[in-house]
Structure formats: structure tokens, C-alpha cells
Amino acid sequence: MRTQDLDLVRALPLFKGMADPRFDELFRGAFLQRFPTRVVLISEGERADFLHVVVEGAVELFAAHGGRETTIDIIQPVTTFILAAVIQDEVYLKSARTLTPAQVLMIPAEAVRGVFGQDAMFARAVVSELAQRYRDVVRELKNQKLRTGIERLANWILQNDALSGGKGTFSISSDKRTIASLLGMTPENLSRNLATLATDCIVSEGREIRIVDRDKLIGLASPDPLIDRS
Amino acid sequence: MRTQDLDLVRALPLFKGMADPRFDELFRGAFLQRFPTRVVLISEGERADFLHVVVEGAVELFAAHGGRETTIDIIQPVTTFILAAVIQDEVYLKSARTLTPAQVLMIPAEAVRGVFGQDAMFARAVVSELAQRYRDVVRELKNQKLRTGIERLANWILQNDALSGGKGTFSISSDKRTIASLLGMTPENLSRNLATLATDCIVSEGREIRIVDRDKLIGLASPDPLIDRS
DNA sequence: GAACGCAATTGATGTTTATCAAGCCATGTA
DNA sequence: TACATGGCTTGATAAACATCAATTGCGTTC
């Protein structure tokens, strides 16, 4: 593992405040692994063996049931995932697979739980992380229950633009079918919804999306600080 | 506050392990209040001032956006709610109102955060609680994204029957319109979906629901341990 | 450059769900 | 008993969304 990557991990809110010996203990049994695209890293229902950290690439969290499948989140570097299952020593509720070639750091769950009991700063950071994630899922649930498909798309575009600097242009980071699933619609309807927005307020060319009438887009989206991560 | 109620609160997983002096500190500024039906206890967007504990009655957590409104959870005694906002010292993402006359214990948020920093057992319990809640919301998100309305209803019936002892009969604890909102459908569609199930596998009379063909109901519901709280 | 594979789009159609508008029924009240 | 009230149900219609099928577009391979 490159030192700069390790530094990035060390600087994560989750690990930032903890004592060096504890950090070392945590990483003694950890290993960094490279994966090609579309490799399943964890499957829902399995016991939580490792805390995962995406160091490079993108990872999709998804869940399946009765022939259907839905994307729950797309994890960008540098971020941990499935902390709750690790802490609770329970089974994963979501599966994970790489969307791109990726580097993932895997920390044994037992070590995480061990250090959690010893390092108060770490325990505190775990609480913050869990609380933050909890609130993010609540936001997503509100997004799904209170908005129509095209409203979710409009907000997603506004958020992605903001995340990439608010330049009014950004590039979709993965398959459109994955985005459709994340937004809770079929790929066909994502196409149609993009086409609808394209008559008014955006230009959609391949994976490039450009906002041409931001006010109109905002009017359609009705962004809400109690739903959208600001 | 009656001693037996206090004992119930003291016995909650969240407070069980903490030292007596800390518990006393927590409850020094706390107060128990009675509310009639349909009183709004907290409003989304407000700063989190109190950790709430439903001691008696039922409380609905809901959220509104753009003229729409949805029920997120129904809290039965004895349970805490909005812990995440309190710990993070942030605004509430959900509103809360009583569904019945209720008794609610209110613990100042500052005291919770204070004790959290001093009592390791309490901090640990907070983590467990948050992790559990996080997983519950993830389950609900999967429920919403992976199931149709009638499937959600069928599973809701199975779960409520199980919660009330698995006798095959139970009584709906609140307005049907609230249940409809919780299940992510309109009251009209709840009626229709109940009528559909009533041709096959249940009897629905007023607020009483009786399961007459459990196998058929299970076949329709496809309950899943990774979605439904077991 | 031709053929292929695959994601994305487009169109036609069907299902699910919401909305609007009555009507029903139990309950409480005058 | 008559009457209002509010929750619930039922029916008709419309919107949102999914499915199926065919086509387009684009990058890859040969």
C-alpha cells in the first residue's frame, strides 16, 4: 500500500483521532486488494468479516429480492462501508461489487470490534459515522417516498453538479443502468426522464450532462436540505 | 413518573449498562410529559433539543415535502427516538406527533452528549442503538424499492401478527391512513389491497385482521430475513 | 472497414399507483 | 330519532412507471 493511500485512510474521520498503537493494531491484520470491474466483494446474508475501505475506484452497494435488484449507494474513495454490520457482528444487509477496477482495504471485523472497546476516540468516531450514515439513509427513504422519478433525477443532477464543483457540467461516473437503479427507476425511464429534462433545462450527451437552465431545473427539483445532503 | 415506568426506561438497552450516577445526571434535567392525541412533539428542521422516550401511547414519525407527507415509523413504548440528531447536535430530519394520548420522557440533548463522553458503557449502547436503527432504515429502504404495495402490505400483516403473538389475529393500532402512509401507498389503495387479500388469505373487518390462509399469504409476501425484522 | 456485442434509446402497451368524486357506515350529538 | 361528522370504501379516470420489442449508436475485435 502506498504511503499516500495509507495517509488518506488514516485521515478519515473514522480513524483520525485514534492513538497510533491502536491504528497499528487495526491494520496489522488488514490487507489491501485490487479487484477488476464487476467483482462481488460481499454478498448480503453473509457474516460481516471485514470492514471495507474503498481506496481507489468505485463500489456499488446493492440488494436483491425475488428477481429484482436495486442499487442502494455508490461508494467513492476514500470511504468505509458496512460499518454497522461489523460493529453489530451481524450479517450484511447489502451486497457490494466493483463498478470499476478498484483497490479495497479490508480490516478484520474482530480487530475493529476489539479496538472499539479499547479506544474511546475511535468509539466516538464510530458513533459519528453511524449517526451520519443513519441520517443519510433516512434522507434517501424520504427521497424515495416523497418524490417522483423525474424529481429524484433532477435533484441527483443538481447534487452531482455541486459535488463536481458546480461548473454546470459533469460526467456520469458509471453505467446509466446503475444510476437508474440508484434513483429507483428502470433504465428505460431514466432515458425518458433525461429526454424530458433535455427539452427544458439540460443537455444530455452520452455520459455528459450540462445544465443550461439552472433555475428551471431547481424549480422542477425542489431541493430540500432535509432530504438532500447539502 | 411512576417507579415502574422509570424502571422500564432504566432497563432499556440504551441505559441498562450505565452507572447509576450517570443515569441520575441524565435524568436530573429530564421531564415526563403527557400529551393528547395528534400533538406535534418535534418538527423536522428544528434543532435537536431533547432525546425522547415514548413511555406510554404511540408516536408517529413522519416527514413532509412539497405538499406530500409520509409516515416513516410508528414508535411503541418503551422506545427512544431521534437519537442520531441528538448525538450529532443537528436538526431533526423527521417530525413526530402523538397517535394516541401519550407519555413522553424528554432528556435534554446536552445532557445526553455530556454523559456520552463520560460513560463508556453508555457510548457503547449508543453505538448499538444507532447501528440497529441504521440497519432498520436500510431494511425499510429495501422494502420500498424492491416490493410492490401489496407485497409490503402482506409482509406488514405477517409481521404484525408475529409481534402480537402469532395467533393469526390482530388489531390495527392506529388510523388506516397512517398505516397506508407507512406502507407507502394512499388510503384508497390500502383499502383495495386489503380487499384483494380478503378474496384469498385474510379476513378484514374494521381494524381486525385475521389470517385464514397463512401459506397463501406467505407465498404472496415472500418474507425475507434481510428485509423484514425477524 | 465489416461484423459484433452491448448499452442506451425509442415506441407500443400493460400494470401499478394516485387522484378525484361519490357513497357508505359507524359513532357521537342534538 | 334525526342529523352531522369523519374514516373508510368503491368506482371512474389519469398519471406514473414497468415491460416488451425493436432500433440506434458506439466502441471493440477481427
Coordinates of C-alpha atoms (C1' of nucleotides) in Angstrom, one line a residue:
Chain A
M1 CA 0.0 0.0 0.0
R2 CA 1.4 3.4 -1.0
T3 CA 2.1 5.7 1.9
Q4 CA -0.1 8.4 0.5
D5 CA -3.0 6.0 0.4
L6 CA -2.4 4.9 3.9
D7 CA -2.3 8.5 4.9
L8 CA -5.6 9.1 3.3
V9 CA -7.1 6.2 5.2
R10 CA -5.5 7.4 8.4
A11 CA -7.0 10.9 7.8
L12 CA -10.6 9.5 7.5
P13 CA -12.9 10.9 10.3
L14 CA -13.3 7.3 11.5
F15 CA -9.5 6.8 12.1
K16 CA -8.3 10.4 12.6
G17 CA -8.5 10.7 16.3
M18 CA -7.3 7.3 17.4
A19 CA -3.9 6.6 19.0
D20 CA -1.1 5.3 16.8
P21 CA -0.7 1.9 18.6
R22 CA -4.4 1.2 18.1
F23 CA -4.3 2.2 14.5
D24 CA -1.4 -0.1 14.0
E25 CA -3.3 -2.9 15.8
L26 CA -6.2 -2.3 13.5
F27 CA -4.0 -2.5 10.4
R28 CA -1.9 -5.5 11.4
G29 CA -4.4 -7.9 10.1
A30 CA -5.6 -5.7 7.3
F31 CA -4.8 -6.2 3.6
L32 CA -5.2 -4.1 0.5
Q33 CA -6.6 -5.9 -2.5
R34 CA -7.0 -5.0 -6.2
F35 CA -10.2 -6.1 -8.0
P36 CA -11.3 -5.8 -11.6
T37 CA -14.6 -4.5 -12.6
R38 CA -17.9 -6.2 -11.6
V39 CA -16.4 -8.4 -8.9
V40 CA -18.7 -9.1 -6.0
L41 CA -16.9 -8.2 -2.8
I42 CA -19.6 -9.1 -0.3
S43 CA -23.0 -10.8 -0.5
E44 CA -26.0 -9.9 1.6
G45 CA -26.7 -12.6 4.2
E46 CA -23.1 -13.4 4.8
R47 CA -21.5 -12.8 8.2
A48 CA -19.6 -9.5 8.4
D49 CA -15.9 -10.5 8.3
F50 CA -14.2 -7.3 7.2
L51 CA -14.7 -3.6 7.4
H52 CA -14.1 -2.3 3.9
V53 CA -12.5 0.9 2.7
V54 CA -12.6 1.9 -0.9
V55 CA -9.2 3.4 -1.6
E56 CA -9.5 3.6 -5.4
G57 CA -12.2 3.1 -7.9
A58 CA -16.0 2.9 -7.2
V59 CA -18.0 0.3 -5.4
E60 CA -21.8 -0.3 -5.8
L61 CA -23.9 -1.3 -2.8
F62 CA -26.9 -3.2 -3.9
A63 CA -29.6 -5.6 -2.7
A64 CA -31.7 -8.2 -4.4
H65 CA -35.0 -9.8 -3.6
G66 CA -37.3 -12.0 -5.6
G67 CA -35.7 -11.5 -9.0
R68 CA -35.5 -7.7 -8.6
E69 CA -32.3 -5.8 -7.7
T70 CA -31.7 -2.3 -6.6
T71 CA -28.7 -0.1 -6.1
I72 CA -28.5 1.4 -2.6
D73 CA -25.4 3.5 -2.9
I74 CA -22.3 4.2 -4.9
I75 CA -19.1 4.4 -2.8
Q76 CA -16.3 6.7 -3.9
P77 CA -12.8 6.8 -2.4
V78 CA -11.9 7.2 0.3
T79 CA -14.9 5.8 2.3
T80 CA -15.6 2.9 4.5
F81 CA -18.7 0.8 4.1
I82 CA -20.8 -1.7 6.0
L83 CA -19.6 -0.5 9.4
A84 CA -22.9 -1.2 11.1
A85 CA -22.8 -4.9 10.3
V86 CA -19.2 -5.1 11.5
I87 CA -19.9 -3.4 14.8
Q88 CA -23.0 -5.4 15.4
D89 CA -21.3 -8.7 14.4
E90 CA -24.3 -9.4 12.1
V91 CA -24.9 -10.4 8.5
Y92 CA -24.6 -7.9 5.7
L93 CA -27.9 -6.4 4.5
K94 CA -26.4 -5.3 1.3
S95 CA -24.1 -6.8 -1.3
A96 CA -21.1 -4.9 -2.8
R97 CA -19.4 -5.1 -6.2
T98 CA -16.8 -3.1 -8.0
L99 CA -18.1 -0.7 -10.7
T100 CA -14.5 0.0 -11.9
P101 CA -11.2 -1.6 -11.2
A102 CA -10.7 -0.8 -7.5
Q103 CA -8.5 -1.0 -4.6
V104 CA -10.1 -2.0 -1.3
L105 CA -8.6 -2.1 2.1
M106 CA -10.1 -4.9 4.2
I107 CA -9.8 -4.7 8.0
P108 CA -10.8 -7.8 10.0
A109 CA -14.1 -7.2 11.8
E110 CA -12.8 -8.7 15.0
A111 CA -10.0 -6.2 15.2
V112 CA -12.4 -3.3 14.6
R113 CA -14.6 -4.6 17.5
G114 CA -11.6 -5.1 19.6
V115 CA -10.1 -1.6 19.1
F116 CA -13.6 -0.2 19.5
G117 CA -13.7 -1.4 23.1
Q118 CA -10.2 0.0 23.9
D119 CA -10.0 3.3 22.2
A120 CA -12.6 5.9 23.3
M121 CA -11.8 8.3 20.4
F122 CA -12.4 5.5 17.9
A123 CA -15.6 4.6 19.6
R124 CA -16.7 8.2 19.4
A125 CA -15.8 8.4 15.7
V126 CA -17.8 5.2 15.1
V127 CA -20.8 6.9 16.7
S128 CA -20.4 9.9 14.5
E129 CA -20.0 7.8 11.4
L130 CA -23.0 5.6 12.2
A131 CA -25.2 8.6 13.1
Q132 CA -24.2 10.3 9.8
R133 CA -24.9 7.2 7.8
Y134 CA -28.2 6.7 9.6
R135 CA -29.3 10.2 8.6
D136 CA -28.2 9.6 5.0
V137 CA -30.4 6.6 4.7
V138 CA -33.4 8.5 6.3
R139 CA -32.8 11.1 3.6
E140 CA -32.8 8.5 0.9
L141 CA -36.0 7.0 2.2
K142 CA -37.7 10.4 2.2
N143 CA -36.3 10.9 -1.3
Q144 CA -37.9 7.7 -2.5
K145 CA -41.3 8.1 -0.7
L146 CA -41.8 11.8 -1.2
R147 CA -40.6 12.4 -4.8
T148 CA -41.5 11.2 -8.3
G149 CA -38.8 9.7 -10.5
I150 CA -38.1 12.9 -12.5
E151 CA -37.8 14.9 -9.3
R152 CA -35.3 12.4 -8.0
L153 CA -33.3 12.7 -11.2
A154 CA -33.4 16.5 -11.2
N155 CA -32.1 16.5 -7.7
W156 CA -29.5 13.9 -8.5
I157 CA -28.2 16.1 -11.3
L158 CA -28.0 19.2 -9.0
Q159 CA -26.2 17.2 -6.4
N160 CA -23.7 15.7 -8.8
D161 CA -23.0 19.1 -10.3
A162 CA -22.4 20.5 -6.9
L163 CA -20.1 17.7 -6.0
S164 CA -18.0 18.2 -9.1
G165 CA -17.6 21.9 -8.4
G166 CA -20.8 23.5 -9.5
K167 CA -19.4 24.2 -13.0
G168 CA -22.7 23.3 -14.6
T169 CA -21.2 20.3 -16.3
F170 CA -20.3 16.8 -15.1
S171 CA -19.9 13.3 -16.4
I172 CA -21.8 10.3 -15.1
S173 CA -19.4 8.1 -13.3
S174 CA -20.9 4.7 -14.2
D175 CA -23.4 2.8 -16.3
K176 CA -26.7 4.6 -16.7
R177 CA -28.5 1.4 -15.7
T178 CA -26.8 1.7 -12.3
I179 CA -27.8 5.3 -11.9
A180 CA -31.3 4.3 -12.9
S181 CA -31.4 1.7 -10.2
L182 CA -30.0 4.1 -7.6
L183 CA -32.7 6.5 -8.5
G184 CA -35.3 3.8 -8.2
M185 CA -36.4 3.6 -11.9
T186 CA -35.8 1.4 -14.9
P187 CA -33.1 2.3 -17.4
E188 CA -35.8 3.0 -20.0
N189 CA -37.4 5.6 -17.7
L190 CA -34.1 7.2 -16.9
S191 CA -33.7 7.7 -20.7
R192 CA -37.1 9.2 -21.0
N193 CA -36.7 11.4 -17.9
L194 CA -33.4 12.7 -19.2
A195 CA -35.1 13.4 -22.6
T196 CA -37.8 15.3 -20.8
L197 CA -35.3 17.4 -18.9
A198 CA -33.4 17.9 -22.1
T199 CA -36.3 19.8 -23.7
D200 CA -36.1 22.4 -20.9
C201 CA -33.1 22.7 -18.7
I202 CA -30.3 20.3 -19.5
V203 CA -28.2 18.9 -22.4
S204 CA -27.5 15.2 -22.2
E205 CA -24.9 13.8 -24.5
G206 CA -23.7 10.3 -23.7
R207 CA -22.4 10.5 -20.2
E208 CA -22.0 14.3 -20.2
I209 CA -24.7 16.3 -18.6
R210 CA -24.8 20.1 -18.9
I211 CA -27.2 22.3 -17.0
V212 CA -28.5 25.1 -19.3
D213 CA -31.3 26.5 -17.2
R214 CA -30.5 26.0 -13.6
D215 CA -33.4 27.9 -12.3
K216 CA -35.9 25.8 -14.2
L217 CA -34.1 22.7 -13.0
I218 CA -34.2 23.8 -9.4
G219 CA -37.9 24.7 -9.8
L220 CA -38.5 21.1 -11.0
A221 CA -36.4 19.5 -8.4
S222 CA -37.4 21.5 -5.3
P223 CA -34.2 20.6 -3.5
D224 CA -34.7 20.4 0.3
P225 CA -31.9 20.5 2.9
L226 CA -33.8 17.9 4.9
I227 CA -33.6 15.4 2.0
D228 CA -30.5 16.3 0.0
R229 CA -27.1 16.2 1.5
S230 CA -26.1 19.8 1.4
Chain B
M1 CA -43.2 9.5 37.0
R2 CA -44.2 6.1 38.3
T3 CA -41.4 4.0 39.6
Q4 CA -42.3 1.1 37.4
D5 CA -42.1 3.4 34.3
L6 CA -38.7 4.7 35.4
D7 CA -37.6 1.1 35.8
L8 CA -38.7 0.3 32.3
V9 CA -36.7 3.2 31.0
R10 CA -33.7 2.3 33.1
A11 CA -34.0 -1.2 31.7
L12 CA -33.8 -0.1 28.0
P13 CA -30.7 -1.4 26.2
L14 CA -29.6 2.2 25.8
F15 CA -29.5 2.9 29.6
K16 CA -29.1 -0.6 31.1
G17 CA -25.4 -0.7 31.4
M18 CA -24.6 2.8 32.6
A19 CA -23.5 3.7 36.1
D20 CA -26.1 5.0 38.5
P21 CA -24.6 8.4 39.0
R22 CA -24.6 9.0 35.2
F23 CA -28.2 7.8 34.9
D24 CA -29.1 10.3 37.6
E25 CA -27.2 13.0 35.9
L26 CA -29.1 12.2 32.7
F27 CA -32.4 12.4 34.4
R28 CA -31.8 15.4 36.5
G29 CA -32.9 17.8 33.7
A30 CA -35.4 15.3 32.2
F31 CA -39.1 15.6 32.5
L32 CA -42.1 13.5 31.7
Q33 CA -44.9 15.0 29.9
R34 CA -48.4 13.9 28.9
F35 CA -49.8 14.8 25.5
P36 CA -53.3 14.3 24.0
T37 CA -53.7 12.8 20.5
R38 CA -52.3 14.4 17.4
V39 CA -49.9 16.8 19.1
V40 CA -46.7 17.6 17.2
L41 CA -43.8 16.9 19.5
I42 CA -41.0 17.8 17.2
S43 CA -40.8 19.3 13.7
E44 CA -38.2 18.5 11.1
G45 CA -35.7 21.2 10.6
E46 CA -35.6 22.2 14.3
R47 CA -32.5 21.8 16.3
A48 CA -32.4 18.6 18.4
D49 CA -33.1 19.8 22.0
F50 CA -34.2 16.6 23.6
L51 CA -33.9 12.8 23.4
H52 CA -37.4 11.5 23.5
V53 CA -38.6 8.3 25.1
V54 CA -42.1 7.0 24.5
V55 CA -43.3 5.7 27.8
E56 CA -47.0 5.2 27.0
G57 CA -49.1 5.6 23.9
A58 CA -47.9 5.7 20.3
V59 CA -45.9 8.3 18.4
E60 CA -45.7 8.7 14.6
L61 CA -42.5 9.8 12.9
F62 CA -43.3 11.5 9.6
A63 CA -41.8 13.8 7.1
A64 CA -43.3 16.3 4.6
H65 CA -42.1 17.8 1.4
G66 CA -43.8 19.8 -1.3
G67 CA -47.4 19.2 -0.1
R68 CA -46.8 15.5 0.3
E69 CA -46.4 13.7 3.6
T70 CA -45.2 10.2 4.6
T71 CA -45.1 8.2 7.8
I72 CA -41.6 6.9 8.5
D73 CA -42.2 4.9 11.6
I74 CA -44.6 4.3 14.4
I75 CA -43.0 4.2 17.9
Q76 CA -44.4 2.0 20.6
P77 CA -43.4 2.1 24.3
V78 CA -40.8 1.8 25.6
T79 CA -38.5 3.2 22.9
T80 CA -36.3 6.2 22.3
F81 CA -36.4 8.2 19.1
I82 CA -34.3 10.7 17.2
L83 CA -31.1 9.7 18.9
A84 CA -28.9 10.4 15.8
A85 CA -29.9 14.1 15.6
V86 CA -29.2 14.5 19.4
I87 CA -25.8 12.8 19.3
Q88 CA -24.8 14.8 16.2
D89 CA -26.2 18.0 17.5
E90 CA -28.1 18.6 14.3
V91 CA -31.6 19.3 13.1
Y92 CA -34.3 16.7 13.1
L93 CA -34.9 15.1 9.7
K94 CA -38.3 13.8 10.8
S95 CA -41.3 15.3 12.7
A96 CA -43.1 13.5 15.5
R97 CA -46.7 13.6 16.7
T98 CA -48.8 11.5 19.1
L99 CA -51.1 9.0 17.6
T100 CA -52.8 8.4 20.9
P101 CA -52.7 10.1 24.3
A102 CA -49.1 9.6 25.3
Q103 CA -46.5 10.0 27.9
V104 CA -43.1 11.1 26.7
L105 CA -39.9 11.4 28.7
M106 CA -37.7 14.2 27.4
I107 CA -34.0 14.2 28.2
P108 CA -32.0 17.4 27.4
A109 CA -29.8 16.7 24.4
E110 CA -26.8 18.4 26.1
A111 CA -27.0 16.0 29.0
V112 CA -27.0 13.1 26.6
R113 CA -24.0 14.3 24.8
G114 CA -22.3 15.1 28.1
V115 CA -22.8 11.7 29.6
F116 CA -21.9 10.1 26.3
G117 CA -18.4 11.5 26.7
Q118 CA -18.1 10.2 30.2
D119 CA -19.7 6.8 30.4
A120 CA -18.1 4.2 28.1
M121 CA -20.9 1.8 28.6
F122 CA -23.4 4.4 27.5
A123 CA -21.3 5.2 24.5
R124 CA -21.3 1.6 23.6
A125 CA -25.0 1.3 24.0
V126 CA -25.5 4.4 21.8
V127 CA -23.4 2.6 19.1
S128 CA -25.5 -0.5 19.3
E129 CA -28.7 1.5 19.1
L130 CA -27.5 3.6 16.2
A131 CA -26.3 0.5 14.3
Q132 CA -29.6 -1.2 14.9
R133 CA -31.6 1.7 13.7
Y134 CA -29.4 2.2 10.7
R135 CA -30.0 -1.4 9.7
D136 CA -33.7 -1.0 10.2
V137 CA -33.8 2.0 7.8
V138 CA -31.8 0.1 5.3
R139 CA -34.4 -2.7 5.6
E140 CA -37.2 -0.2 5.0
L141 CA -35.5 1.3 2.0
K142 CA -35.2 -2.2 0.5
N143 CA -38.8 -2.9 1.4
Q144 CA -39.8 0.3 -0.5
K145 CA -37.6 -0.2 -3.6
L146 CA -37.9 -4.0 -4.0
R147 CA -41.5 -4.7 -3.3
T148 CA -44.9 -3.6 -4.7
G149 CA -47.6 -2.1 -2.5
I150 CA -49.5 -5.4 -2.0
E151 CA -46.3 -7.2 -1.1
R152 CA -45.5 -4.6 1.5
L153 CA -48.9 -5.0 3.0
A154 CA -48.8 -8.7 3.1
N155 CA -45.5 -8.6 4.9
W156 CA -46.7 -6.0 7.3
I157 CA -49.6 -8.2 8.2
L158 CA -47.3 -11.2 8.8
Q159 CA -45.0 -9.0 11.0
N160 CA -47.8 -7.5 13.0
D161 CA -49.3 -11.0 13.6
A162 CA -45.9 -12.2 14.8
L163 CA -45.5 -9.2 17.1
S164 CA -48.8 -9.9 18.7
G165 CA -48.0 -13.5 19.3
G166 CA -48.7 -15.2 16.0
K167 CA -52.3 -16.0 16.9
G168 CA -53.5 -15.3 13.4
T169 CA -55.5 -12.3 14.5
F170 CA -54.5 -8.8 15.4
S171 CA -56.0 -5.3 15.6
I172 CA -54.6 -2.4 13.7
S173 CA -53.2 0.0 16.3
S174 CA -53.9 3.3 14.5
D175 CA -55.8 5.0 11.7
K176 CA -55.6 3.1 8.4
R177 CA -54.5 6.3 6.7
T178 CA -51.4 6.2 8.9
I179 CA -50.7 2.6 8.0
A180 CA -51.2 3.4 4.4
S181 CA -48.6 6.2 4.6
L182 CA -46.2 3.9 6.5
L183 CA -46.6 1.3 3.7
G184 CA -46.0 3.9 1.0
M185 CA -49.5 3.9 -0.5
T186 CA -52.6 6.0 -0.4
P187 CA -55.5 5.1 1.9
E188 CA -57.6 4.2 -1.1
N189 CA -55.0 1.7 -2.3
L190 CA -54.7 0.3 1.2
S191 CA -58.4 -0.4 1.1
R192 CA -58.1 -2.0 -2.3
N193 CA -55.1 -4.1 -1.4
L194 CA -56.8 -5.3 1.7
A195 CA -59.9 -6.2 -0.4
T196 CA -57.6 -8.1 -2.8
L197 CA -56.0 -10.1 0.1
A198 CA -59.5 -10.7 1.5
T199 CA -60.5 -12.8 -1.5
D200 CA -57.8 -15.2 -0.7
C201 CA -56.0 -15.3 2.5
I202 CA -57.3 -12.9 5.1
V203 CA -60.5 -11.5 6.7
S204 CA -60.5 -7.8 7.2
E205 CA -63.3 -6.4 9.4
G206 CA -62.8 -2.8 10.6
R207 CA -59.5 -2.8 12.4
E208 CA -59.4 -6.5 12.9
I209 CA -57.3 -8.6 10.6
R210 CA -57.5 -12.4 10.6
I211 CA -55.2 -14.6 8.6
V212 CA -57.2 -17.5 7.1
D213 CA -54.6 -18.9 4.7
R214 CA -51.2 -18.3 6.0
D215 CA -49.4 -20.2 3.4
K216 CA -51.0 -18.3 0.6
L217 CA -50.2 -15.0 2.4
I218 CA -46.6 -16.0 2.8
G219 CA -46.5 -17.0 -0.8
L220 CA -47.7 -13.6 -1.8
A221 CA -45.4 -11.8 0.7
S222 CA -42.1 -13.6 0.2
P223 CA -40.9 -12.6 3.6
D224 CA -37.1 -12.2 3.7
P225 CA -34.9 -12.1 6.8
L226 CA -32.8 -9.4 5.0
I227 CA -35.7 -7.1 4.7
D228 CA -38.1 -7.9 7.5
R229 CA -37.1 -7.7 11.1
S230 CA -37.3 -11.3 12.3
Chain C
dG1 C1' -13.5 -1.4 -42.7
dA2 C1' -17.0 -5.0 -41.5
dA3 C1' -19.1 -7.6 -38.0
dC4 C1' -20.2 -8.0 -33.5
dG5 C1' -21.6 -7.0 -28.7
dC6 C1' -23.7 -4.2 -25.6
dA7 C1' -25.5 -0.2 -23.5
dA8 C1' -28.8 3.2 -24.5
dT9 C1' -32.8 4.9 -26.8
dT10 C1' -37.4 4.9 -28.6
dG11 C1' -42.1 3.3 -29.3
dA12 C1' -46.1 0.5 -28.0
dT13 C1' -48.5 -1.5 -24.5
dG14 C1' -49.8 -3.0 -19.8
dT15 C1' -49.6 -2.6 -14.9
dT16 C1' -49.4 -0.2 -10.8
dT17 C1' -50.5 3.6 -8.3
dA18 C1' -52.6 8.2 -7.5
dT19 C1' -56.3 11.4 -7.8
dC20 C1' -61.0 12.8 -7.8
dA21 C1' -65.7 12.1 -6.6
dA22 C1' -69.4 9.7 -4.6
dG23 C1' -71.3 6.9 -1.3
dC24 C1' -71.3 4.0 2.9
dC25 C1' -71.2 3.2 7.7
dA26 C1' -70.3 3.6 12.5
dT27 C1' -70.2 7.0 16.1
dG28 C1' -71.5 10.8 18.7
dT29 C1' -74.7 14.6 19.4
dA30 C1' -78.8 17.4 19.5
Chain D
dT1 C1' -84.9 9.6 16.2
dA2 C1' -82.6 12.7 13.1
dC3 C1' -78.6 14.6 11.8
dA4 C1' -73.8 15.7 11.3
dT5 C1' -69.0 14.0 11.4
dG6 C1' -65.1 11.6 9.9
dG7 C1' -63.0 7.4 8.5
dC8 C1' -63.3 4.2 5.2
dT9 C1' -64.6 2.1 0.9
dT10 C1' -65.8 2.0 -4.0
dG11 C1' -65.7 3.4 -8.7
dA12 C1' -64.0 6.1 -12.7
dT13 C1' -60.2 8.3 -14.5
dA14 C1' -55.4 9.9 -15.0
dA15 C1' -50.7 9.9 -14.1
dA16 C1' -46.6 7.4 -13.2
dC17 C1' -44.0 3.6 -14.0
dA18 C1' -42.7 -1.1 -15.9
dT19 C1' -42.3 -4.3 -19.5
dC20 C1' -41.6 -5.9 -24.1
dA21 C1' -39.7 -5.3 -28.5
dA22 C1' -37.2 -3.1 -31.9
dT23 C1' -33.7 0.0 -33.2
dT24 C1' -29.8 3.1 -32.8
dG25 C1' -25.2 4.3 -31.7
dC26 C1' -20.7 3.3 -30.3
dG27 C1' -16.6 1.1 -29.2
dT28 C1' -14.1 -3.4 -29.8
dT29 C1' -12.5 -7.1 -32.3
dC30 C1' -11.1 -9.4 -36.2

